[in-house]
GROMACS .gro file of C-alpha atoms in nm:
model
  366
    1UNK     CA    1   2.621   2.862  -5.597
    2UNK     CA    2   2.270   2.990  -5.563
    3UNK     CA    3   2.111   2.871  -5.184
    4UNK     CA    4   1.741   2.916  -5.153
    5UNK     CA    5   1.656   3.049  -4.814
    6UNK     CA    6   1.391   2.945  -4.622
    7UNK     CA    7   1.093   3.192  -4.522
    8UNK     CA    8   1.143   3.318  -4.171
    9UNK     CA    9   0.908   3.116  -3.928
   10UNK     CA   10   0.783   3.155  -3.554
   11UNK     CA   11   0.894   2.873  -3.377
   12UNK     CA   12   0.634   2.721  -3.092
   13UNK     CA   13   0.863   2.732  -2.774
   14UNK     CA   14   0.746   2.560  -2.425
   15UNK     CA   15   0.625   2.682  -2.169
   16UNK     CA   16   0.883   2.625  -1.855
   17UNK     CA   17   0.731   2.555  -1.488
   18UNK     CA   18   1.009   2.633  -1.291
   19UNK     CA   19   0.796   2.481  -0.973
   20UNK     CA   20   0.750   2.185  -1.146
   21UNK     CA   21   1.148   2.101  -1.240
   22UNK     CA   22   1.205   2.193  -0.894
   23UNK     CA   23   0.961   1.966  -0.751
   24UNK     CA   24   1.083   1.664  -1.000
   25UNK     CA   25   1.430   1.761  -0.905
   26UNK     CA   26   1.373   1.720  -0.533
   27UNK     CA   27   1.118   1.374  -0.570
   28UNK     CA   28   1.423   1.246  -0.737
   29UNK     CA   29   1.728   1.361  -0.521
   30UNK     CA   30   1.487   1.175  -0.211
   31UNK     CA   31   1.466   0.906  -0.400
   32UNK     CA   32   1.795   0.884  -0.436
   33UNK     CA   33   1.904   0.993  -0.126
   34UNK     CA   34   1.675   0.781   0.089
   35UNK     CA   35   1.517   0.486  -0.140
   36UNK     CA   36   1.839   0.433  -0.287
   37UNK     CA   37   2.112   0.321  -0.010
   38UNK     CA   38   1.785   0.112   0.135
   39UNK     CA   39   1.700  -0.097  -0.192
   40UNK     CA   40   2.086  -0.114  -0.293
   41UNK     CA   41   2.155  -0.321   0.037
   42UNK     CA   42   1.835  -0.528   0.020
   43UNK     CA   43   1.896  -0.647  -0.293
   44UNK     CA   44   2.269  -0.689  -0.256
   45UNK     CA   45   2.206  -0.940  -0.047
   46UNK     CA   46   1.917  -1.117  -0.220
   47UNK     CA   47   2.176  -1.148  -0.500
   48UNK     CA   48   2.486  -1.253  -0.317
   49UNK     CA   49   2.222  -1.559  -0.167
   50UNK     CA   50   2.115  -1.644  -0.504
   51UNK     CA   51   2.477  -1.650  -0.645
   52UNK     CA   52   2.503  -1.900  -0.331
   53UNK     CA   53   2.149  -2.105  -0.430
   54UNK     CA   54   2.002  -2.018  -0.756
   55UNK     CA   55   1.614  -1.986  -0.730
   56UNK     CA   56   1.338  -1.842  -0.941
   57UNK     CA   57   1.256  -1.511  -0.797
   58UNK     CA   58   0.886  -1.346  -0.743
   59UNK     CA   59   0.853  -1.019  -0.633
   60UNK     CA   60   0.528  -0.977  -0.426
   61UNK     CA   61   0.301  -0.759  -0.471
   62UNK     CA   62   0.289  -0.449  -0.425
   63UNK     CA   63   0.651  -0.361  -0.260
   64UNK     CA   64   0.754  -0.600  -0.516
   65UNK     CA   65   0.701  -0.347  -0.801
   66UNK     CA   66   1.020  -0.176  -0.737
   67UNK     CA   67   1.220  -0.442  -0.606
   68UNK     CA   68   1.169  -0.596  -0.953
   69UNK     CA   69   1.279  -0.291  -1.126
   70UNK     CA   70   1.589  -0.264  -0.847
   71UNK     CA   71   1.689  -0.620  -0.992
   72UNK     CA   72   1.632  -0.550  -1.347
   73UNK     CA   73   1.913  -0.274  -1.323
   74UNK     CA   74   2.187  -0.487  -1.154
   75UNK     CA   75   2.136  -0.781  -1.292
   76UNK     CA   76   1.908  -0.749  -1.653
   77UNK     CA   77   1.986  -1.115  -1.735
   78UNK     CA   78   1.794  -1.260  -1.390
   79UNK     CA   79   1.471  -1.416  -1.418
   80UNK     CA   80   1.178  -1.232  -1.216
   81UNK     CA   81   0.865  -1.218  -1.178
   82UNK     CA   82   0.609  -0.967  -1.054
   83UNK     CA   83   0.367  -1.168  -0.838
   84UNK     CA   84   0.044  -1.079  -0.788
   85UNK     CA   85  -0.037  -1.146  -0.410
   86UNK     CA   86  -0.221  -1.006  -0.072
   87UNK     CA   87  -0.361  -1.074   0.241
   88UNK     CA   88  -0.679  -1.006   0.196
   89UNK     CA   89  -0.713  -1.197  -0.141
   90UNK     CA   90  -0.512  -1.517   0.043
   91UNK     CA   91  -0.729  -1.482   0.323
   92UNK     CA   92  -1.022  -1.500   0.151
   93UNK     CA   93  -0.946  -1.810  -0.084
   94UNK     CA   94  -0.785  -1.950   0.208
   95UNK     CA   95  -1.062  -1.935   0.426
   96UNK     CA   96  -1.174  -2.267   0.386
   97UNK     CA   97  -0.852  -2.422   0.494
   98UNK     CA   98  -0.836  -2.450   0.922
   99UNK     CA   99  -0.459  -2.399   0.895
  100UNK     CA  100  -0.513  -2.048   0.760
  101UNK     CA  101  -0.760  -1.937   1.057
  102UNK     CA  102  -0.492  -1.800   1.295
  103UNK     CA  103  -0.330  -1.566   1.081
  104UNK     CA  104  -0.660  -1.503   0.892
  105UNK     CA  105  -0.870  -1.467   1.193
  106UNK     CA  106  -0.694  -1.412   1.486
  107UNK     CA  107  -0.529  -1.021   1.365
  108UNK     CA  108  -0.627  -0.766   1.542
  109UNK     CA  109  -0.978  -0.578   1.490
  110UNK     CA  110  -1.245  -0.398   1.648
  111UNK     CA  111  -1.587  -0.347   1.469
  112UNK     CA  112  -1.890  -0.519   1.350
  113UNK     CA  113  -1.871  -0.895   1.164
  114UNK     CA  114  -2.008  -0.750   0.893
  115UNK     CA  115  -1.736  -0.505   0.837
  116UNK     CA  116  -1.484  -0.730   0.928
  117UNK     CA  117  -1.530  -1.025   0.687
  118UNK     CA  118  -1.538  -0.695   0.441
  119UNK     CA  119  -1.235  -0.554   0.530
  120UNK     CA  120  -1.045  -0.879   0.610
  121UNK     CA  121  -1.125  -1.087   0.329
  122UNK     CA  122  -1.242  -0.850   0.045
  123UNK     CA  123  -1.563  -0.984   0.026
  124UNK     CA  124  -1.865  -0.789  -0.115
  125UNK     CA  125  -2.181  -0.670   0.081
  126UNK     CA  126  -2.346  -0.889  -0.106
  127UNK     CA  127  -2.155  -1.230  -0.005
  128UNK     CA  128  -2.109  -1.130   0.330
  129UNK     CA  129  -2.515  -1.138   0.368
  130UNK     CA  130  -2.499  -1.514   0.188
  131UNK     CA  131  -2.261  -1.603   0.419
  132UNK     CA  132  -2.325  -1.506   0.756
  133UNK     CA  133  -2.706  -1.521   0.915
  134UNK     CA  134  -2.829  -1.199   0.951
  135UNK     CA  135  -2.891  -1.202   1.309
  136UNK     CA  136  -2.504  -1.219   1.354
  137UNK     CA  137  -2.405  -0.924   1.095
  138UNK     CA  138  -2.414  -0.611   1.321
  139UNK     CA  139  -2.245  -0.793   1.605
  140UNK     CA  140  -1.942  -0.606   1.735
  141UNK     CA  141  -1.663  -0.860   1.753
  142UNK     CA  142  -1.279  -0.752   1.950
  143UNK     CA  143  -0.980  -0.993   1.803
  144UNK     CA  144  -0.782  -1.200   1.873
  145UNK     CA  145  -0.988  -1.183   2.204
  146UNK     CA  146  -1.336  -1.303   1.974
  147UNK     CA  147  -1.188  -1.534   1.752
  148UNK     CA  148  -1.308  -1.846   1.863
  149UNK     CA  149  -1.644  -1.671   1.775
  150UNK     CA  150  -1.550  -1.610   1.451
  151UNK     CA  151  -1.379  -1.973   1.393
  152UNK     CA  152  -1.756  -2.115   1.471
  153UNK     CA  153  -1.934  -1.877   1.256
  154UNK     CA  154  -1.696  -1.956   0.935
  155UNK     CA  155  -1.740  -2.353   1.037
  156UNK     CA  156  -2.102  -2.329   1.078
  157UNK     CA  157  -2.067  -2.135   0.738
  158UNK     CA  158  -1.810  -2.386   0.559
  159UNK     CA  159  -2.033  -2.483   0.279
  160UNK     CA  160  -2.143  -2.150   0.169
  161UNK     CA  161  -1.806  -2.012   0.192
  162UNK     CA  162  -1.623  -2.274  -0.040
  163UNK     CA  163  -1.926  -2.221  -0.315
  164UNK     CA  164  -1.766  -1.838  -0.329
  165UNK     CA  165  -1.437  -1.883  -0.299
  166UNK     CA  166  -1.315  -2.266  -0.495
  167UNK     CA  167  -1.379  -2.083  -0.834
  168UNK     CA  168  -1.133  -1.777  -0.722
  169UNK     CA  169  -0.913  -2.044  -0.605
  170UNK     CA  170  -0.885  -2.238  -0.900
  171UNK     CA  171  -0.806  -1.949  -1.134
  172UNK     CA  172  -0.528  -1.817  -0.914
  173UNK     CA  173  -0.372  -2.153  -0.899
  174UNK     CA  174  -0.401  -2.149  -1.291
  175UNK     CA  175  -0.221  -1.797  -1.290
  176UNK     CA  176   0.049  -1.929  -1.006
  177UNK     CA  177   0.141  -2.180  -1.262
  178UNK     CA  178   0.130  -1.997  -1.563
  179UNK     CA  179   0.432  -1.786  -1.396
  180UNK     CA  180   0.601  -2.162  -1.297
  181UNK     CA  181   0.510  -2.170  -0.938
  182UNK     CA  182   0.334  -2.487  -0.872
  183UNK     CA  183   0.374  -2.752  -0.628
  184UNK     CA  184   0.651  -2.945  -0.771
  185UNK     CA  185   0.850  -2.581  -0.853
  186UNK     CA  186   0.781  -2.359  -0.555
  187UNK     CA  187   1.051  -2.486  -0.309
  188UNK     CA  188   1.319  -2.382  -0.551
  189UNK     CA  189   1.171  -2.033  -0.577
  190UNK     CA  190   1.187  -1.709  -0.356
  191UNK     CA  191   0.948  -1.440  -0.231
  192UNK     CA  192   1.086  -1.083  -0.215
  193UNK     CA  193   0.905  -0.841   0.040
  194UNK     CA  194   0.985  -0.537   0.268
  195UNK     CA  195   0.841  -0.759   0.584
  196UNK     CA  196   0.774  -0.887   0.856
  197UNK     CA  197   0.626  -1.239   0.947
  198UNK     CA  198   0.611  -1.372   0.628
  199UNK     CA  199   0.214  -1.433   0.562
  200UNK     CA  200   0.176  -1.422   0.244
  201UNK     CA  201   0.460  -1.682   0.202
  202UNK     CA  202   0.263  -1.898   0.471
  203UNK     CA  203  -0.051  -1.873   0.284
  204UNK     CA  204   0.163  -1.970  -0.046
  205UNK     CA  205   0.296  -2.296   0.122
  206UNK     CA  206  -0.064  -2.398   0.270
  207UNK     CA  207  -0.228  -2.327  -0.082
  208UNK     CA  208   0.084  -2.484  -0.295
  209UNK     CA  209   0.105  -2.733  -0.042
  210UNK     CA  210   0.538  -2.698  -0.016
  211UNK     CA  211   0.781  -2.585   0.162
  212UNK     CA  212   0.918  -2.181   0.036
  213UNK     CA  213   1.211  -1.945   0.091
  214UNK     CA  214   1.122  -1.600   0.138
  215UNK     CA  215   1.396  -1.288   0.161
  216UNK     CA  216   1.297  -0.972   0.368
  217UNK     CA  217   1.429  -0.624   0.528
  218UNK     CA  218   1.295  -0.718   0.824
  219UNK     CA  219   1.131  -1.025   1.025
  220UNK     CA  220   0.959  -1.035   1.319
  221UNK     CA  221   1.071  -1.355   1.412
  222UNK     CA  222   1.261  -1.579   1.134
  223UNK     CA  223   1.219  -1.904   1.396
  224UNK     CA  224   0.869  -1.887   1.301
  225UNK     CA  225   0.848  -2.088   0.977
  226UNK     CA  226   0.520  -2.303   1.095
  227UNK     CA  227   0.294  -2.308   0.738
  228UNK     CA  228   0.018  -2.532   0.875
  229UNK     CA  229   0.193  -2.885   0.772
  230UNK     CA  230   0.486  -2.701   0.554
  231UNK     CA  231   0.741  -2.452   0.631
  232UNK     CA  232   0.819  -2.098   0.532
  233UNK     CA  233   1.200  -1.996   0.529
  234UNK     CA  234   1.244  -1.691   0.676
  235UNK     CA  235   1.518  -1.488   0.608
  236UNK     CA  236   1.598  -1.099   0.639
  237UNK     CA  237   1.877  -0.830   0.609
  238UNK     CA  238   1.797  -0.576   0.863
  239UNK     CA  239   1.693  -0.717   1.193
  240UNK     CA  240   1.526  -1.015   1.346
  241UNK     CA  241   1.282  -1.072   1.637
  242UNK     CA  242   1.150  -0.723   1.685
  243UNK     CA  243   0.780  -0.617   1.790
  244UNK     CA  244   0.601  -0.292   1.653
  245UNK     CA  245   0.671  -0.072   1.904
  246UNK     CA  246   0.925  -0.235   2.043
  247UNK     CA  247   1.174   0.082   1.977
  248UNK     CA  248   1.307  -0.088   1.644
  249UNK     CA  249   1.253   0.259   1.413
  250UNK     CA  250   1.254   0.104   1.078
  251UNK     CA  251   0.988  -0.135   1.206
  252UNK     CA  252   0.783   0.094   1.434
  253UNK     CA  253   0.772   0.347   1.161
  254UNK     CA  254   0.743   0.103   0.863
  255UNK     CA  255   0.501   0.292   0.724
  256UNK     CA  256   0.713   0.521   0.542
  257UNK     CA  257   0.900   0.251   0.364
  258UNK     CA  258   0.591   0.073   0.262
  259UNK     CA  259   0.403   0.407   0.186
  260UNK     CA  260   0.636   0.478  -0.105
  261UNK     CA  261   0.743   0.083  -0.193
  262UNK     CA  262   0.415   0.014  -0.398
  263UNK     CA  263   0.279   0.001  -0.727
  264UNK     CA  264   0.049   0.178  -0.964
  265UNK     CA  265  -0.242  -0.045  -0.868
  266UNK     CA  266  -0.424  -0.074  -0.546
  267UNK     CA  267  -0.446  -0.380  -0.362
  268UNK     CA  268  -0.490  -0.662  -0.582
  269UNK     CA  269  -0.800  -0.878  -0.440
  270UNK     CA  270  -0.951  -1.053  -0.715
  271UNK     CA  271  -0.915  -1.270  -1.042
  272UNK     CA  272  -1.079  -1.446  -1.319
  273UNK     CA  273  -0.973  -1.654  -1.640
  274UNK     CA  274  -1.029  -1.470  -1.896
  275UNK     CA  275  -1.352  -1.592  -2.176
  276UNK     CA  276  -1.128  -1.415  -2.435
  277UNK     CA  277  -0.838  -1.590  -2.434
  278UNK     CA  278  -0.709  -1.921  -2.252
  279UNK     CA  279  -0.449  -1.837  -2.077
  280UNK     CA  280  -0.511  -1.511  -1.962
  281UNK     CA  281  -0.637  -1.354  -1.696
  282UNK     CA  282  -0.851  -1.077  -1.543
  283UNK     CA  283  -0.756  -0.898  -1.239
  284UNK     CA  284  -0.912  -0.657  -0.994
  285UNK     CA  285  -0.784  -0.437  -0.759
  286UNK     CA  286  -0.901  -0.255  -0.433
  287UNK     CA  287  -0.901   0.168  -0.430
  288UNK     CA  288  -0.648   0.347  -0.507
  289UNK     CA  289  -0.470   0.549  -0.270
  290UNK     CA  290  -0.321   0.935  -0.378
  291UNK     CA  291   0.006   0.802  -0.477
  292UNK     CA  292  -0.154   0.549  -0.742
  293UNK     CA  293  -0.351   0.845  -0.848
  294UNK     CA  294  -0.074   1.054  -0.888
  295UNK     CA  295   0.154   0.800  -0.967
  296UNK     CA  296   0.347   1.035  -1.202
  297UNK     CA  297   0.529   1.178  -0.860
  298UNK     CA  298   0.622   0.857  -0.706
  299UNK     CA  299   0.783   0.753  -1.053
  300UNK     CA  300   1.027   1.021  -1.026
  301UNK     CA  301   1.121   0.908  -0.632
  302UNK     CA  302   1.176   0.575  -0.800
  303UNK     CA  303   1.352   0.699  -1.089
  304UNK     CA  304   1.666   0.874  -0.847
  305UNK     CA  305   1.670   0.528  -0.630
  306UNK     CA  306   1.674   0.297  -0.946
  307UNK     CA  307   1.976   0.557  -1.025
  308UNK     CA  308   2.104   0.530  -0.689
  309UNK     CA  309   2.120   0.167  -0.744
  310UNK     CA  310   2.307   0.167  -1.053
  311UNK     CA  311   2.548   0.380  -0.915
  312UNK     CA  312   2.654   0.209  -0.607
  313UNK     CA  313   2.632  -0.153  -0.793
  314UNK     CA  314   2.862   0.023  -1.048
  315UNK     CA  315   3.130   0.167  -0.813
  316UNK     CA  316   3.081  -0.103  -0.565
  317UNK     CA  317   2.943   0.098  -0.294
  318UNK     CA  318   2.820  -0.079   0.020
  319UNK     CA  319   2.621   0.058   0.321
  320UNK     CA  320   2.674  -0.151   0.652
  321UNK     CA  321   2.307  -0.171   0.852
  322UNK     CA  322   2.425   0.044   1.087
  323UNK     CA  323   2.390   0.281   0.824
  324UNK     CA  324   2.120   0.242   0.699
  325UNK     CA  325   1.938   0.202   1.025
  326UNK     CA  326   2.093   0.530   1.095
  327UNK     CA  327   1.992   0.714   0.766
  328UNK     CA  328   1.591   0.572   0.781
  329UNK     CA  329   1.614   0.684   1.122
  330UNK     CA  330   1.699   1.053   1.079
  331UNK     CA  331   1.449   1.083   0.776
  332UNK     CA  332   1.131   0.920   0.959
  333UNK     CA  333   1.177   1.150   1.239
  334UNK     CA  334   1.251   1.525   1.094
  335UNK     CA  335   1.027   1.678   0.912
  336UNK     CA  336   1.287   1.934   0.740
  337UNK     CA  337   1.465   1.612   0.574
  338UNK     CA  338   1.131   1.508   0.376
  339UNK     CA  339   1.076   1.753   0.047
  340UNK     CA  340   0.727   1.931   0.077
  341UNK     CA  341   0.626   1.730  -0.263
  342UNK     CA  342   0.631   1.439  -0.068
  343UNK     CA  343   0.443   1.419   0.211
  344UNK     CA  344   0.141   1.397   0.022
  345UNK     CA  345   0.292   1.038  -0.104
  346UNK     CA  346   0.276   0.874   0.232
  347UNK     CA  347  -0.048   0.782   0.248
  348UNK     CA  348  -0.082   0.415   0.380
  349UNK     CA  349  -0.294   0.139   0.315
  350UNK     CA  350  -0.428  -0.060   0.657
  351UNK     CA  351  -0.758  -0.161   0.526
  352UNK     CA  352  -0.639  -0.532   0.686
  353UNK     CA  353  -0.720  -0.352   1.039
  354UNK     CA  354  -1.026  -0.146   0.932
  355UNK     CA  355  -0.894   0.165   1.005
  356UNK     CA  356  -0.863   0.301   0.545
  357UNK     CA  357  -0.551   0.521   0.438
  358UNK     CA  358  -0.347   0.665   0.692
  359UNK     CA  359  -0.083   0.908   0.621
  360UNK     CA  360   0.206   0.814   0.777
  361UNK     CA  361   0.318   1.184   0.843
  362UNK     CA  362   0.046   1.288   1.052
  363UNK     CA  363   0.031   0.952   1.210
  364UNK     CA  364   0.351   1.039   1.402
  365UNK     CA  365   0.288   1.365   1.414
  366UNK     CA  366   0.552   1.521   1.190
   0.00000   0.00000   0.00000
């Protein structure tokens, strides 16, 4: 039997960067290591409560990105949904609604009104100067200790304000229901978050005009349900009734869990219907931090928790919170335990307070 043999042929062969497999092999072991035992309790519990009281479950945004994908791996068959949501944007559309004002305007901040109704709300230069005389604009304003200042400057303002926002308003209430959450639907649903008083939920309630049920790690205070007229249910895995700074680690140093619990985008702060198509929708999103730019990195941390997950839902692994306070502890607080490829991934987000990124490592001095 005659076998024709092929010509000899120089195969292309890749190139191996051994830094690189070693730097994807350590973003995933801390993923795993860290993320994992942390998102494996939280959502153990969000399930066992569900199994108790079914209820449509949204994800907020942006921790929400990988609690979604947590869920999807323990339970595929559970309906979720990735909610677009923040502060700022609430805030804003909000802003005509009194009930809103004290958790709106009475946060803490120290700089001009200008800046502040910026950095607060997400409004442009450009609306800021329709909305507030200029006279007032470069007046430096200290809150809560100025708010009343600032609750007569948006009433004195009312009119201008609701031309800007209703339209915003209107569309996101459009989106809300396209993803079932309405009025008649949001009581039976539940908001998943990392923490800690529950304000987006709040706003929620006061713009969907119900009552909601809300699941966190932690809460500041779970008493505190007041939603103007409605209430927000407040519950939590970790702890309850702890201040920042109150010596409570994984809420003092928060930042490190909420650093790396976020998604590709950057904070979402505005939408529009879309002329294209009805139905859809066009949203925007604030700047983008290093991790969304390198996003590539924080995929792999995710990738060895997601795995973590698996594997502890498979073999029925559970972590008391003893534990896990224990294990957050020791990694927030030694510099040695956190790989080298990810410090850089710890950059935080506090435009709320006007102060930009801040990375959480230097922050406390690690």
């Amino acid at each position: 039997m005659f076998t024709q043999k092929r010509p000899f042929q120089l195969q292309a062969t890749k190139r191996v960067n051994p830094q690189g497999m070693v730097e994807s092999a350590s973003l995933k072991e801390f993923g795993y290591n860290f993320c994992g035992p942390l998102l494996h309790t939280y959502l153990s519990k969000v399930l066992a409560s569900l199994d108790r009281a079914p209820k449509r479950v949204y994800c907020l945004a942006r921790e929400g990105y990988i609690l979604q994908k947590g869920l999807e791996v323990i339970n595929p068959q559970l309906e979720t949904h990735y909610l677009y949501a923040s502060r700022t944007f609430l805030f804003r559309i909000m802003l005509t609604d009194q009930e809103s004002w004290p958790l709106s305007l009475g946060h803490g901040y120290e700089g001009s009104i200008r800046d502040f109704f910026m950095a607060r709300f997400g409004f442009t230069l450009e609306q800021v100067n329709q909305i507030i005389p200029e006279d007032e604009l470069d007046k430096e304003i200290v809150v809560p200790a100025d708010m009343p200042k600032l609750e007569t400057l948006v009433t004195n303002n009312l009119e201008k304000i609701h031309s800007i926002v209703e339209p915003t308003k209107k569309a996101y209430l459009k989106y809300l229901a396209s993803v079932k959450l309405t009025k008649e639907t949001a009581e039976q649903a539940i908001f998943l978050d990392v923490g800690y008083s529950g304000t987006i939920q709040k706003l929620l309630s006061m713009l969907l005009k119900s009552d909601t049920n809300g699941f966190y790690f932690i809460t500041t205070d779970s008493s505190k349900t007041a939603a103007g007229e409605y209430k927000a249910n407040l519950n939590f895995v970790f702890k309850d009734k702890v201040k920042m700074g109150g010596g409570y680690t994984m809420l003092d140093r928060s930042m490190f869990m909420e650093s790396l619990f976020t998604s590709p985008d950057g904070q979402f702060i505005d939408i529009l219907e879309s002329p294209l198509k009805d139905g859809d929708f066009m949203l925007s999103f604030g700047k983008r931090n290093f991790t969304q730019h390198h996003f590539e990195k924080l995929s792999l941390v995710f990738e060895g928790a997601l795995e973590a997950v698996a594997h502890f839902n498979l073999h029925n692994v559970e972590f008391s919170v003893e534990e896990i306070e224990f294990l957050y502890a020791q990694y927030v607080s030694k510099r040695n335990l956190l790989p080298q490829s990810t410090w850089p991934l710890f950059e935080f987000d506090d435009a709320i307070s006007g102060f930009g990124n801040v990375n959480s490592m230097q922050f406390f001095g690690l």
